[in-house]
mmCIF file of C-alpha atoms in Angstrom:
data_model
loop_
_atom_site.group_PDB
_atom_site.id
_atom_site.type_symbol
_atom_site.label_atom_id
_atom_site.label_comp_id
_atom_site.label_asym_id
_atom_site.label_seq_id
_atom_site.Cartn_x
_atom_site.Cartn_y
_atom_site.Cartn_z
ATOM 1 C CA UNK R 185 -107.294 -162.577 -37.836
ATOM 2 C CA UNK R 186 -106.468 -166.248 -37.708
ATOM 3 C CA UNK R 187 -105.785 -167.915 -34.419
ATOM 4 C CA UNK R 188 -102.507 -169.201 -35.836
ATOM 5 C CA UNK R 189 -101.271 -165.611 -35.761
ATOM 6 C CA UNK R 190 -100.858 -166.007 -32.008
ATOM 7 C CA UNK R 191 -97.950 -168.407 -32.453
ATOM 8 C CA UNK R 192 -95.358 -165.827 -31.360
ATOM 9 C CA UNK R 193 -97.333 -164.989 -28.221
ATOM 10 C CA UNK R 194 -97.784 -168.655 -27.390
ATOM 11 C CA UNK R 195 -94.092 -169.363 -27.935
ATOM 12 C CA UNK R 196 -93.227 -166.560 -25.492
ATOM 13 C CA UNK R 197 -95.795 -167.911 -23.021
ATOM 14 C CA UNK R 198 -94.481 -171.477 -23.146
ATOM 15 C CA UNK R 199 -90.862 -170.370 -23.464
ATOM 16 C CA UNK R 200 -91.027 -168.416 -20.216
ATOM 17 C CA UNK R 201 -92.423 -171.488 -18.451
ATOM 18 C CA UNK R 202 -89.688 -173.677 -19.913
ATOM 19 C CA UNK R 203 -86.942 -171.298 -18.790
ATOM 20 C CA UNK R 204 -88.407 -171.185 -15.275
ATOM 21 C CA UNK R 205 -88.711 -174.961 -15.248
ATOM 22 C CA UNK R 206 -85.105 -175.382 -16.382
ATOM 23 C CA UNK R 207 -83.890 -173.007 -13.681
ATOM 24 C CA UNK R 208 -85.876 -174.927 -11.082
ATOM 25 C CA UNK R 209 -84.531 -178.237 -12.377
ATOM 26 C CA UNK R 210 -80.938 -176.990 -12.350
ATOM 27 C CA UNK R 211 -81.442 -175.677 -8.836
ATOM 28 C CA UNK R 212 -82.962 -178.944 -7.636
ATOM 29 C CA UNK R 213 -80.016 -180.856 -9.092
ATOM 30 C CA UNK R 214 -77.577 -178.380 -7.450
ATOM 31 C CA UNK R 215 -76.052 -177.458 -10.799
ATOM 32 C CA UNK R 216 -76.540 -173.765 -10.047
ATOM 33 C CA UNK R 217 -75.949 -172.170 -6.644
ATOM 34 C CA UNK R 218 -78.795 -172.293 -4.144
ATOM 35 C CA UNK R 219 -79.327 -170.844 -0.669
ATOM 36 C CA UNK R 220 -77.010 -167.931 -1.307
ATOM 37 C CA UNK R 221 -79.001 -165.203 0.418
ATOM 38 C CA UNK R 222 -77.867 -164.208 3.878
ATOM 39 C CA UNK R 223 -80.331 -164.807 6.671
ATOM 40 C CA UNK R 224 -80.956 -161.323 8.002
ATOM 41 C CA UNK R 225 -84.381 -160.557 9.506
ATOM 42 C CA UNK R 226 -84.821 -157.237 7.727
ATOM 43 C CA UNK R 227 -83.764 -158.722 4.373
ATOM 44 C CA UNK R 228 -86.180 -161.622 4.856
ATOM 45 C CA UNK R 229 -88.988 -159.205 5.692
ATOM 46 C CA UNK R 230 -88.431 -157.029 2.616
ATOM 47 C CA UNK R 231 -87.959 -159.945 0.236
ATOM 48 C CA UNK R 232 -91.040 -161.700 1.609
ATOM 49 C CA UNK R 233 -92.999 -158.492 1.208
ATOM 50 C CA UNK R 234 -91.717 -158.074 -2.351
ATOM 51 C CA UNK R 235 -92.587 -161.701 -3.049
ATOM 52 C CA UNK R 236 -96.174 -161.215 -1.907
ATOM 53 C CA UNK R 237 -96.562 -157.899 -3.734
ATOM 54 C CA UNK R 238 -95.169 -159.221 -7.021
ATOM 55 C CA UNK R 239 -97.158 -162.419 -6.790
ATOM 56 C CA UNK R 240 -100.531 -160.946 -5.876
ATOM 57 C CA UNK R 241 -100.055 -157.731 -7.825
ATOM 58 C CA UNK R 242 -98.622 -159.354 -10.926
ATOM 59 C CA UNK R 243 -101.256 -162.063 -10.977
ATOM 60 C CA UNK R 244 -104.054 -159.542 -10.470
ATOM 61 C CA UNK R 245 -102.754 -157.252 -13.204
ATOM 62 C CA UNK R 246 -102.277 -160.154 -15.619
ATOM 63 C CA UNK R 247 -105.714 -161.629 -15.003
ATOM 64 C CA UNK R 248 -107.538 -158.298 -15.178
ATOM 65 C CA UNK R 249 -105.320 -156.724 -17.840
ATOM 66 C CA UNK R 250 -107.956 -156.464 -20.561
ATOM 67 C CA UNK R 251 -110.463 -154.787 -18.217
ATOM 68 C CA UNK R 252 -108.288 -151.733 -17.616
ATOM 69 C CA UNK R 253 -109.770 -148.806 -19.548
ATOM 70 C CA UNK R 254 -106.743 -147.908 -21.698
ATOM 71 C CA UNK R 255 -106.305 -151.536 -22.740
ATOM 72 C CA UNK R 256 -110.035 -152.050 -23.345
ATOM 73 C CA UNK R 257 -110.058 -148.923 -25.495
ATOM 74 C CA UNK R 258 -107.301 -150.384 -27.654
ATOM 75 C CA UNK R 259 -109.394 -153.492 -28.266
ATOM 76 C CA UNK R 260 -112.541 -151.559 -29.159
ATOM 77 C CA UNK R 261 -111.172 -149.485 -32.013
ATOM 78 C CA UNK R 262 -113.164 -149.537 -35.242
ATOM 79 C CA UNK R 263 -110.564 -151.427 -37.251
ATOM 80 C CA UNK R 264 -110.543 -155.166 -36.471
ATOM 81 C CA UNK R 265 -106.968 -155.445 -37.743
ATOM 82 C CA UNK R 266 -105.748 -152.711 -35.398
ATOM 83 C CA UNK R 267 -107.648 -154.331 -32.519
ATOM 84 C CA UNK R 268 -106.065 -157.704 -33.344
ATOM 85 C CA UNK R 269 -102.573 -156.175 -33.339
ATOM 86 C CA UNK R 270 -103.334 -154.457 -30.030
ATOM 87 C CA UNK R 271 -104.538 -157.759 -28.573
ATOM 88 C CA UNK R 272 -101.316 -159.477 -29.654
ATOM 89 C CA UNK R 273 -99.177 -156.753 -28.035
ATOM 90 C CA UNK R 274 -101.293 -156.871 -24.890
ATOM 91 C CA UNK R 275 -100.864 -160.640 -24.680
ATOM 92 C CA UNK R 276 -97.089 -160.173 -24.703
ATOM 93 C CA UNK R 277 -97.299 -157.463 -22.039
ATOM 94 C CA UNK R 278 -99.564 -159.640 -19.889
ATOM 95 C CA UNK R 279 -97.178 -162.575 -20.231
ATOM 96 C CA UNK R 280 -94.281 -160.284 -19.328
ATOM 97 C CA UNK R 281 -96.008 -159.025 -16.179
ATOM 98 C CA UNK R 282 -96.757 -162.537 -15.013
ATOM 99 C CA UNK R 283 -93.272 -163.728 -15.970
ATOM 100 C CA UNK R 284 -91.638 -161.083 -13.793
ATOM 101 C CA UNK R 285 -93.833 -162.007 -10.860
ATOM 102 C CA UNK R 286 -93.233 -165.738 -11.157
ATOM 103 C CA UNK R 287 -89.530 -165.536 -12.021
ATOM 104 C CA UNK R 288 -88.814 -163.413 -8.974
ATOM 105 C CA UNK R 289 -90.452 -166.036 -6.790
ATOM 106 C CA UNK R 290 -88.577 -168.897 -8.483
ATOM 107 C CA UNK R 291 -85.242 -167.182 -7.905
ATOM 108 C CA UNK R 292 -86.123 -166.211 -4.357
ATOM 109 C CA UNK R 293 -87.387 -169.712 -3.567
ATOM 110 C CA UNK R 294 -84.043 -171.233 -4.502
ATOM 111 C CA UNK R 295 -81.969 -168.379 -3.078
ATOM 112 C CA UNK R 296 -83.213 -168.986 0.455
ATOM 113 C CA UNK R 297 -84.060 -172.034 2.510
ATOM 114 C CA UNK R 298 -85.330 -170.227 5.594
ATOM 115 C CA UNK R 299 -88.695 -168.907 4.388
ATOM 116 C CA UNK R 300 -91.737 -170.534 2.820
ATOM 117 C CA UNK R 301 -93.291 -167.352 1.424
ATOM 118 C CA UNK R 302 -91.844 -167.607 -2.108
ATOM 119 C CA UNK R 303 -93.156 -171.152 -2.446
ATOM 120 C CA UNK R 304 -96.720 -170.088 -1.739
ATOM 121 C CA UNK R 305 -96.365 -166.985 -3.884
ATOM 122 C CA UNK R 306 -94.954 -169.086 -6.704
ATOM 123 C CA UNK R 307 -97.988 -171.332 -6.478
ATOM 124 C CA UNK R 308 -100.308 -168.310 -6.704
ATOM 125 C CA UNK R 309 -98.468 -167.007 -9.751
ATOM 126 C CA UNK R 310 -98.465 -170.362 -11.524
ATOM 127 C CA UNK R 311 -102.185 -170.820 -10.929
ATOM 128 C CA UNK R 312 -102.770 -167.374 -12.416
ATOM 129 C CA UNK R 313 -100.501 -168.347 -15.310
ATOM 130 C CA UNK R 314 -102.971 -171.047 -16.360
ATOM 131 C CA UNK R 315 -105.642 -168.453 -17.098
ATOM 132 C CA UNK R 316 -103.500 -166.211 -19.324
ATOM 133 C CA UNK R 317 -103.159 -168.419 -22.407
ATOM 134 C CA UNK R 318 -103.412 -166.210 -25.522
ATOM 135 C CA UNK R 319 -106.374 -167.309 -27.624
ATOM 136 C CA UNK R 320 -108.419 -166.044 -30.522
ATOM 137 C CA UNK R 321 -111.597 -166.917 -28.640
ATOM 138 C CA UNK R 322 -110.635 -164.553 -25.858
ATOM 139 C CA UNK R 323 -110.106 -161.817 -28.418
ATOM 140 C CA UNK R 324 -113.556 -162.387 -29.890
ATOM 141 C CA UNK R 325 -115.169 -162.303 -26.435
ATOM 142 C CA UNK R 326 -113.341 -159.105 -25.584
ATOM 143 C CA UNK R 327 -114.392 -157.505 -28.868
ATOM 144 C CA UNK R 328 -118.016 -158.531 -28.321
ATOM 145 C CA UNK R 329 -118.069 -156.937 -24.870
ATOM 146 C CA UNK R 330 -119.606 -153.463 -24.910
ATOM 147 C CA UNK R 331 -117.514 -150.399 -24.190
ATOM 148 C CA UNK R 332 -117.977 -148.870 -20.754
#
C-alpha cells in the first residue's frame, strides 16, 4: 500500500484541472465560442439553479464522500489490500463527482455573459477541489477511524 500507487488517481485529479484550465484559456482568448446561450429568463433561472445545485451538492458529496456508510464500510473491510483498492476507486469517483460539478460551471460561465451565478459556483467548486487530493495519509486516517 505505497503512496506511489495513487499516481493514476492523482493524474486524473490534475488532468481534470488542466482540461478545465485549457477550456477557460481558450474561451478567454476567444478561440472557442463564448456567450452562445440565449438570454431567456426561464432558461437563466433553471441553469442558475442547476449551477447552484451541482456546485453545492457536488462539493458536499465530494468532501463528505468517505463518511457515507456504504463507502465507509468499503474502507473498513478486514483485508488492507481490499480496503486500499476500494479507497483508490472511491478517490476516482470523488474526483469524478467534483469534476462534473466544476466543469458544468466552467461551461456555463463561458456560455453566458448575463449572469454571475456560475462564477461564484465555480469558485465554490474549486475551493472544494483543494481538499480532495488523493493521499495515503488520508487512507490511513480513514482506516484508523472506528466503524459507526
